[in-house]
XYZ file of N, CA and C in Angstrom:
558
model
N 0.826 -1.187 0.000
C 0.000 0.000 0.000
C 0.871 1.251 0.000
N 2.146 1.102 0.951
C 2.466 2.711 1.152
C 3.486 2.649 -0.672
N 3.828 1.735 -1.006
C 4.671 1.793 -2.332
C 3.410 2.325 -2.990
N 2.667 1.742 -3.495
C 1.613 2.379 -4.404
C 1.387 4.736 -3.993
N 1.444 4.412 -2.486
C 1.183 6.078 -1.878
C 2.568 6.644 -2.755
N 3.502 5.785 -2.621
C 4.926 6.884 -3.254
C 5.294 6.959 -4.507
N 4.521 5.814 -5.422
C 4.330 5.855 -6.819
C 3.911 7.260 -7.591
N 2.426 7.179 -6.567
C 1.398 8.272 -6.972
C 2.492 9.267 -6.816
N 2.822 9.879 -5.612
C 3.329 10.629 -5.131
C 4.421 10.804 -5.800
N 5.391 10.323 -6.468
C 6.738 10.481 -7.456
C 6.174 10.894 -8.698
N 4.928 11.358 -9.050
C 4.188 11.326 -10.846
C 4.045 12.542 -10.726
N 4.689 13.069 -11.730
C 4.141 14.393 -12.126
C 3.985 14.890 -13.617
N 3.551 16.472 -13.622
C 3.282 16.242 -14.862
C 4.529 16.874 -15.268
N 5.148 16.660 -17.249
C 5.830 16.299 -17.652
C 6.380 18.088 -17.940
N 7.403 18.667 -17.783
C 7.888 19.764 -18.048
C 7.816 20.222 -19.376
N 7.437 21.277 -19.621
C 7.006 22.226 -21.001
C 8.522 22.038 -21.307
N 8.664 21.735 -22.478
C 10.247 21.895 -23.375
C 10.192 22.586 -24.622
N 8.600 22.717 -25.219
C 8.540 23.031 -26.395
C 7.580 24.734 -26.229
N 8.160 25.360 -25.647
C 7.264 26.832 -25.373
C 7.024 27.398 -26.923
N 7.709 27.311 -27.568
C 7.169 28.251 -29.144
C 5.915 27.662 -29.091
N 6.134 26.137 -29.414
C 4.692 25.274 -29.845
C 3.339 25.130 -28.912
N 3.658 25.412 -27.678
C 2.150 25.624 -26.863
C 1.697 27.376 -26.626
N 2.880 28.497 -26.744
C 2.391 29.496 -26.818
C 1.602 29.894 -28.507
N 2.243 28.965 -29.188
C 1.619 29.264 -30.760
C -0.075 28.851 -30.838
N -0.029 27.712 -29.891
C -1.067 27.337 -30.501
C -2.498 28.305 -29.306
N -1.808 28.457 -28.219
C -2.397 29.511 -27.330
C -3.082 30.978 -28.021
N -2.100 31.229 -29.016
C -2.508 32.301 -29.872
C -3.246 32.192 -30.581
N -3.270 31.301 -31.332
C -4.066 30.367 -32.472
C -4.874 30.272 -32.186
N -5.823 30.149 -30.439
C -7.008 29.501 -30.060
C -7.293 31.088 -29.821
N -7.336 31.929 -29.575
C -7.305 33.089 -28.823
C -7.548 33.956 -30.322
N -6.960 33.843 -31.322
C -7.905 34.326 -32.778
C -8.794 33.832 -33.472
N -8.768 32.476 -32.892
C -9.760 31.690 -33.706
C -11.137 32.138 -32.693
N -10.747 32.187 -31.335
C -11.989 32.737 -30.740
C -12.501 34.482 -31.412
N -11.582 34.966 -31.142
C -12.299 36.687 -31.870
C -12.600 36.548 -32.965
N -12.212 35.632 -33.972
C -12.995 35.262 -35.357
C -14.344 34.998 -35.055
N -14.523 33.886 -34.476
C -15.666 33.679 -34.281
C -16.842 34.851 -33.505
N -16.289 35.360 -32.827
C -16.716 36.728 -31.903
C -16.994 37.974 -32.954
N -16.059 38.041 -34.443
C -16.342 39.493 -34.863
C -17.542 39.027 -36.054
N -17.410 37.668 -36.507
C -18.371 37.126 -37.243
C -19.720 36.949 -36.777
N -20.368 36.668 -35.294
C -21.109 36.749 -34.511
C -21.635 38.434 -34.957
N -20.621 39.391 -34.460
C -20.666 40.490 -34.370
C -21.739 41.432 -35.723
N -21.077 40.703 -36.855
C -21.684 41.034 -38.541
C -22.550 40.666 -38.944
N -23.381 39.270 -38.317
C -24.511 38.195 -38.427
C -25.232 39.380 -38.273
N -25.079 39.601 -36.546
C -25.664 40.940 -35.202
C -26.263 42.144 -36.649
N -25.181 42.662 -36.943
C -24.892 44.082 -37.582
C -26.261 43.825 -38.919
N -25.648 42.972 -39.774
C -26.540 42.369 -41.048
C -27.809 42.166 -40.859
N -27.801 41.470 -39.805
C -29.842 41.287 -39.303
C -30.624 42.381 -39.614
N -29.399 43.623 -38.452
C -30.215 44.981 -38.050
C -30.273 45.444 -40.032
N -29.765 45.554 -40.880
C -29.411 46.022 -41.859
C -30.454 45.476 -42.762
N -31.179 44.026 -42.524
C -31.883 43.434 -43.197
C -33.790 43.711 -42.735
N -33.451 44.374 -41.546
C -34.903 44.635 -41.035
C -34.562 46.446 -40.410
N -34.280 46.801 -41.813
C -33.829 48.471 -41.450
C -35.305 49.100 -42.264
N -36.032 48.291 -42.774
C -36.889 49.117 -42.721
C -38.394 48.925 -41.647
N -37.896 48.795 -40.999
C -39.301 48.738 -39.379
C -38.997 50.517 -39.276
N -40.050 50.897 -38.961
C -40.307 52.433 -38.676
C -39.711 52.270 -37.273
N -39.846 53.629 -36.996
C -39.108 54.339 -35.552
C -39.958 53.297 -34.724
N -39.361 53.350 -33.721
C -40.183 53.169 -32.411
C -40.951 54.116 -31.702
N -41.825 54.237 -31.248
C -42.791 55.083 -30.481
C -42.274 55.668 -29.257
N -42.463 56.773 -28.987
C -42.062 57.178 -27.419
C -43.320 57.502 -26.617
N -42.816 57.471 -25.464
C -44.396 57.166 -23.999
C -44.766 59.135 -24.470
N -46.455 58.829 -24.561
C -47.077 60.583 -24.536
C -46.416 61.220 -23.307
N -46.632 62.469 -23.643
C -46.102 63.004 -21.866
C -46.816 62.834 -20.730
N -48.604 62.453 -21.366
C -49.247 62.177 -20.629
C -50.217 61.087 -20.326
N -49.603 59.594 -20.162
C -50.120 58.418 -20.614
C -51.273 58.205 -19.951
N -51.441 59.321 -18.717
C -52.775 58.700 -18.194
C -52.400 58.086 -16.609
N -53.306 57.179 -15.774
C -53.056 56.946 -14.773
C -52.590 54.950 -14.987
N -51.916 54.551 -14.107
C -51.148 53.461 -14.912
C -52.168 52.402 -14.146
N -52.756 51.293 -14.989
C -53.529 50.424 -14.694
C -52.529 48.729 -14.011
N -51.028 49.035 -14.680
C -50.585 48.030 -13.757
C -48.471 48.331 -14.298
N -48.115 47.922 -13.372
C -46.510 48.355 -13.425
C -46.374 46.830 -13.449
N -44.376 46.540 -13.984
C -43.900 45.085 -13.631
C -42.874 45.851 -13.835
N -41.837 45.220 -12.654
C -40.342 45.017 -12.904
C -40.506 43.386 -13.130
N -38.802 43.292 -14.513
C -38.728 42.151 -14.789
C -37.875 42.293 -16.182
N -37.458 41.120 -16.853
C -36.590 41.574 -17.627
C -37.533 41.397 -19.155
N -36.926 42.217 -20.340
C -37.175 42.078 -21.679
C -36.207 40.719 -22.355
N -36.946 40.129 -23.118
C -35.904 39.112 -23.616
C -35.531 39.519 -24.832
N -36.728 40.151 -25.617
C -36.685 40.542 -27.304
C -37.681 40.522 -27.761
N -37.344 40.951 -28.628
C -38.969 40.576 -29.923
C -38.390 39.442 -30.906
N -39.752 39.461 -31.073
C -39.361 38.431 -32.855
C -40.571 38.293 -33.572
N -40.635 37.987 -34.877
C -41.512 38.026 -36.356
C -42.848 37.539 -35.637
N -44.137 37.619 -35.652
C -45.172 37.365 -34.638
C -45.268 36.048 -35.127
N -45.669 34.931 -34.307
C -45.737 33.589 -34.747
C -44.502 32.805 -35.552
N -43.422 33.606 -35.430
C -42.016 32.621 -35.580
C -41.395 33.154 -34.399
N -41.242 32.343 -33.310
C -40.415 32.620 -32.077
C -38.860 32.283 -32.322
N -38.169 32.165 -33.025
C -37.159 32.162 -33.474
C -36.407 33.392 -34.334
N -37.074 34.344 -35.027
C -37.217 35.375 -35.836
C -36.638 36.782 -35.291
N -35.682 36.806 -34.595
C -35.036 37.927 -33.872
C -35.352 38.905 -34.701
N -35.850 40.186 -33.886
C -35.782 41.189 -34.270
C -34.376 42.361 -33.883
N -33.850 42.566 -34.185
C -32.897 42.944 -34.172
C -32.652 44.751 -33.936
N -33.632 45.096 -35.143
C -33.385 46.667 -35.557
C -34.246 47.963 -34.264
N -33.654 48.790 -34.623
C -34.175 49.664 -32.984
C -33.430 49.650 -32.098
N -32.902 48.330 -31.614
C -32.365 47.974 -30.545
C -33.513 47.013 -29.359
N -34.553 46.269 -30.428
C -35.415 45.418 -30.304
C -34.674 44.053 -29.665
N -33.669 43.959 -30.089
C -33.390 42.876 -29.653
C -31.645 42.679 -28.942
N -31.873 43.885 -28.179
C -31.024 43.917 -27.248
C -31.738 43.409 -25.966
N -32.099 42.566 -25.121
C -32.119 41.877 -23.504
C -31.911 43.420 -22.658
N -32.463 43.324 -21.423
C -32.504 44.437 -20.589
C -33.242 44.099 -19.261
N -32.986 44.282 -18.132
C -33.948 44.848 -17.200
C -35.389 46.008 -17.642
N -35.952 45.705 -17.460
C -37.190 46.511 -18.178
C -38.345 46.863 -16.571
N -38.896 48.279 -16.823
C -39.972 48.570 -16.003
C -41.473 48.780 -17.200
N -42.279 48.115 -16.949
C -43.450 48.340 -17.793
C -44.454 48.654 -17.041
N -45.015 49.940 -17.713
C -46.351 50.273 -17.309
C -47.649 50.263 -17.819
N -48.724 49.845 -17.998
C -50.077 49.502 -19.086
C -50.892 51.005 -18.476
N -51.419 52.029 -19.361
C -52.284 52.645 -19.000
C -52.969 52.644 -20.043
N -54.199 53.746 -20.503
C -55.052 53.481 -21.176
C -54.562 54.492 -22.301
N -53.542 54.497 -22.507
C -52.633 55.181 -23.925
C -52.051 53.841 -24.326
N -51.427 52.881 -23.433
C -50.666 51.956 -24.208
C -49.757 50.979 -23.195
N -48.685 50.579 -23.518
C -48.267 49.951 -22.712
C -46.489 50.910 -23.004
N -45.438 51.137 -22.047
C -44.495 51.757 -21.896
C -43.650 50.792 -21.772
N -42.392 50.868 -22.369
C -41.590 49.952 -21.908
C -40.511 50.424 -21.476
N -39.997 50.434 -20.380
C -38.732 51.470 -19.874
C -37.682 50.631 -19.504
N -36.235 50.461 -20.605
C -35.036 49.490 -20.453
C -34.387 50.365 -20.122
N -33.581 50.432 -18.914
C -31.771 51.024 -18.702
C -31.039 50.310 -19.681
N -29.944 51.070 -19.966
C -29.083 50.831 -20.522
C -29.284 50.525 -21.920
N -30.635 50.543 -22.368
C -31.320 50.311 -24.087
C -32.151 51.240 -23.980
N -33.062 51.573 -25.644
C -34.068 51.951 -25.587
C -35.178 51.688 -25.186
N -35.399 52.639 -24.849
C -37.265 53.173 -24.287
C -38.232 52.301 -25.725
N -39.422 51.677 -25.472
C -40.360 52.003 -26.742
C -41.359 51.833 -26.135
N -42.779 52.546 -26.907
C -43.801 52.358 -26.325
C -44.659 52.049 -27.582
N -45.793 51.195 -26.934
C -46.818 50.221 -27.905
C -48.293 50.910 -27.589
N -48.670 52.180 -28.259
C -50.243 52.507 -28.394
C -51.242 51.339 -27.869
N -51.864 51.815 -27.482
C -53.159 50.698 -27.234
C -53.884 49.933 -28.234
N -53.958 50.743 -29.286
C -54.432 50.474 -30.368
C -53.926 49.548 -31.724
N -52.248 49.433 -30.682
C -51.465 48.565 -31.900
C -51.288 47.458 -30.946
N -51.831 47.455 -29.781
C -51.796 46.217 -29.122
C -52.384 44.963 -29.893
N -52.278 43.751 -30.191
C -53.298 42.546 -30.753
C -53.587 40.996 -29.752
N -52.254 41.129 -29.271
C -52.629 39.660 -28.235
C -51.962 39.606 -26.855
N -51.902 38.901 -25.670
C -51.007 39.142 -24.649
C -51.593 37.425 -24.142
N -50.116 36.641 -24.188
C -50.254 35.671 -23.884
C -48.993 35.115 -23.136
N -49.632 33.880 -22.258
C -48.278 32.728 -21.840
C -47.358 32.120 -22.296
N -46.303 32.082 -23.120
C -45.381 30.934 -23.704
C -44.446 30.408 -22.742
N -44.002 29.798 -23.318
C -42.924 29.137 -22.480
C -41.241 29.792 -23.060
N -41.431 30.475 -24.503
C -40.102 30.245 -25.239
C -40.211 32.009 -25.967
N -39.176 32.562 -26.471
C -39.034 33.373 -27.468
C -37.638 33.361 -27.859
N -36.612 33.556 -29.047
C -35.775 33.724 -29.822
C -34.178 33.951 -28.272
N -33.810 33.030 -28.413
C -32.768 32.617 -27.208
C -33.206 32.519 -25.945
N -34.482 32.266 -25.356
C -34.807 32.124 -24.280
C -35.978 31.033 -23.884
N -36.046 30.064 -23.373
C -36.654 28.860 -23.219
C -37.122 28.708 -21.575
N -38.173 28.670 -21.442
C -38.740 28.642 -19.832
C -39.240 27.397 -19.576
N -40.235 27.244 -18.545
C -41.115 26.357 -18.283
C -42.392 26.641 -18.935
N -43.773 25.951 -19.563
C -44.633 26.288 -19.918
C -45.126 27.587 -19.173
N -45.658 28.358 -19.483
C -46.091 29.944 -19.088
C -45.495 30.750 -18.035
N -43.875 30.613 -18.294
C -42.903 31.203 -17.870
C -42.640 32.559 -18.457
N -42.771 32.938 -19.295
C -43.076 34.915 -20.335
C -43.784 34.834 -20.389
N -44.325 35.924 -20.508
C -45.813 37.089 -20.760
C -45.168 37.515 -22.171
N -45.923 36.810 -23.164
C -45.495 37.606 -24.848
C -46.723 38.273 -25.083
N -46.832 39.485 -25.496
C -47.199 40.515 -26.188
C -47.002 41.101 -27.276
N -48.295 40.748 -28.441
C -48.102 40.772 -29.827
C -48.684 42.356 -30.071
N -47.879 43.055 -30.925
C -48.640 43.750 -31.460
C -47.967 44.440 -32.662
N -48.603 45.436 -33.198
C -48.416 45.932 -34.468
C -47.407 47.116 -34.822
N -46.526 46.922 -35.311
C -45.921 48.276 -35.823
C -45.271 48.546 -37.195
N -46.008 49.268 -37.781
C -45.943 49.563 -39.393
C -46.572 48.586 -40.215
N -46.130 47.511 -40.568
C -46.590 46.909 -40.947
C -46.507 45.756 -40.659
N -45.633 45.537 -39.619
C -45.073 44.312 -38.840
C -46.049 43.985 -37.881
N -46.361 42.697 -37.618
C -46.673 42.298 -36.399
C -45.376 41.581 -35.624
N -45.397 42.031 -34.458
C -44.113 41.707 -33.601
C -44.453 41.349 -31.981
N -43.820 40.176 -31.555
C -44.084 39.482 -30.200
C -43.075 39.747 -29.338
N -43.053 40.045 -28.493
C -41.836 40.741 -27.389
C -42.243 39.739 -26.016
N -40.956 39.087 -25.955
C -41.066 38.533 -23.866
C -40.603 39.677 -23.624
N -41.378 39.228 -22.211
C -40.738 39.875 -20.845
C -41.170 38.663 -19.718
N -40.377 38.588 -18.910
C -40.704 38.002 -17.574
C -39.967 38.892 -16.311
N -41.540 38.551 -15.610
C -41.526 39.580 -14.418
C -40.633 39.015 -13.580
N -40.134 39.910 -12.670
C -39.780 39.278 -11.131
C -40.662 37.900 -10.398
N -41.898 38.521 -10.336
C -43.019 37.993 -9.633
C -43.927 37.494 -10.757
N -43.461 36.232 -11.203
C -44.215 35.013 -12.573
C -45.654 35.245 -11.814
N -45.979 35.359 -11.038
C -47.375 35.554 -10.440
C -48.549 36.631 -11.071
N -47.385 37.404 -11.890
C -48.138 38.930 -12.303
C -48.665 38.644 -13.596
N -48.027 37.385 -14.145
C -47.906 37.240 -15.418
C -49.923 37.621 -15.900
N -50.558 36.338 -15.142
C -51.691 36.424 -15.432
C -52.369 37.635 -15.307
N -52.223 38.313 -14.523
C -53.167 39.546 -14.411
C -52.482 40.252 -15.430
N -51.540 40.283 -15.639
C -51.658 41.351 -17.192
C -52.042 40.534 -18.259
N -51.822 39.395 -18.531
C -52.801 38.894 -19.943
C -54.246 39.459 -19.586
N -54.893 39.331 -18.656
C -56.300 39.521 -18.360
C -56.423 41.219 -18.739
N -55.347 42.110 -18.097
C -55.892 43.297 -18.498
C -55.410 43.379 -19.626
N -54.170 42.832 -20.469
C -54.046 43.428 -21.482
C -55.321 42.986 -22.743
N -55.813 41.585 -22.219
C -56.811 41.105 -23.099
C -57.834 42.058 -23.244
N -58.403 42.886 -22.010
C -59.436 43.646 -21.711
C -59.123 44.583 -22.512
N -58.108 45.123 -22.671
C -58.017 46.451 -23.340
C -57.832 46.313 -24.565
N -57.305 45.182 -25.034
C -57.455 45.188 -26.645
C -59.035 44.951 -27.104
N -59.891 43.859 -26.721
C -61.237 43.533 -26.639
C -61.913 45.441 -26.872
N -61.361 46.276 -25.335
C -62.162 47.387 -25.746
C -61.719 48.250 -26.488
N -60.687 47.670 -27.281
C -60.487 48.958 -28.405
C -60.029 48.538 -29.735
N -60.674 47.116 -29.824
C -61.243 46.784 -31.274
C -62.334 46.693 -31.047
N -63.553 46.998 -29.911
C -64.988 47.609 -30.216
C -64.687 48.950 -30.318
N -64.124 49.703 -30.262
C -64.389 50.871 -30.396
C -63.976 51.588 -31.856
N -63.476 50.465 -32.718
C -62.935 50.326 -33.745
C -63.706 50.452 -34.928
């Protein structure tokens, strides 16, 4: 037993002799990574370039009204309405964020640090539902609150998930309510 302890114990690993050839290839891995990183980067760039024509984004009225419900929680993105895979890219749609949202009876606000602001009229609202999934982000069944709605000519689905997954439902319910009352009023 103790021969086997001093075996182990005499093994080591084998001294670098060839430094050109492991710092070369150190380098080698270390450009082959930023290759891959600036190509990522142009995919990124090209998307936005390929969906450059989505109109502006909307900004919150000065006076949206009194707010029917707030969420902290994060934005995941948008994407093409009914292809959850379909990144939207352009705007800065599909930059991820901490997000504060507010629903009043102008629209719904979306307030990201560190990204843009956009806000969704009431009137371009169309659906507010449970998924489980949107374009890099995968939950448990009715883990996001996606919210479809219209801009220009796009229809476009945006997650968010709240802090408190609990909230989720009461905003499908009001956001359902408010689209219901303002395609009767339509």
């Amino acid at each position: 037993m103790t021969s086997l302890l001093l075996l182990a114990a005499e093994k080591e690993s084998a001294e670098v002799t060839d430094w050109a050839a492991r710092i070369g290839w150190v380098v080698g891995l270390a450009l082959f990574v930023a290759l891959v990183y600036w190509l990522m980067r142009e995919g990124w760039k090209w998307r936005g370039t390929l969906q450059s024509d989505l109109p502006e984004l909307h900004s919150a009225p000065d006076d949206p009204g009194p707010a029917t419900l707030t969420m902290s929680g994060r934005y995941h993105g948008s994407t093409t309405a009914g292809q959850w895979l379909d990144r939207i890219v352009a705007h800065g749609l599909g930059t991820r964020s901490r997000a504060e949202l507010t629903l009043s009876d102008a629209g719904l606000d979306v307030v990201r640090p560190g990204a843009d602001d956009f806000f969704v009229p009431a009137d371009a609202l169309r659906e507010a539902r449970l998924d489980k999934g949107i374009a890099g982000k995968v939950l448990t069944e009715g883990g996001l609150l996606v919210i479809t709605w219209q801009h220009g000519d796009r229809l476009i689905d945006s997650g968010f998930r709240s802090d408190h997954a609990a909230e989720h439902t009461d905003w499908v319910e009001a956001l359902t309510n408010m689209i219901n009352k303002t395609e009767g009023a339509r």
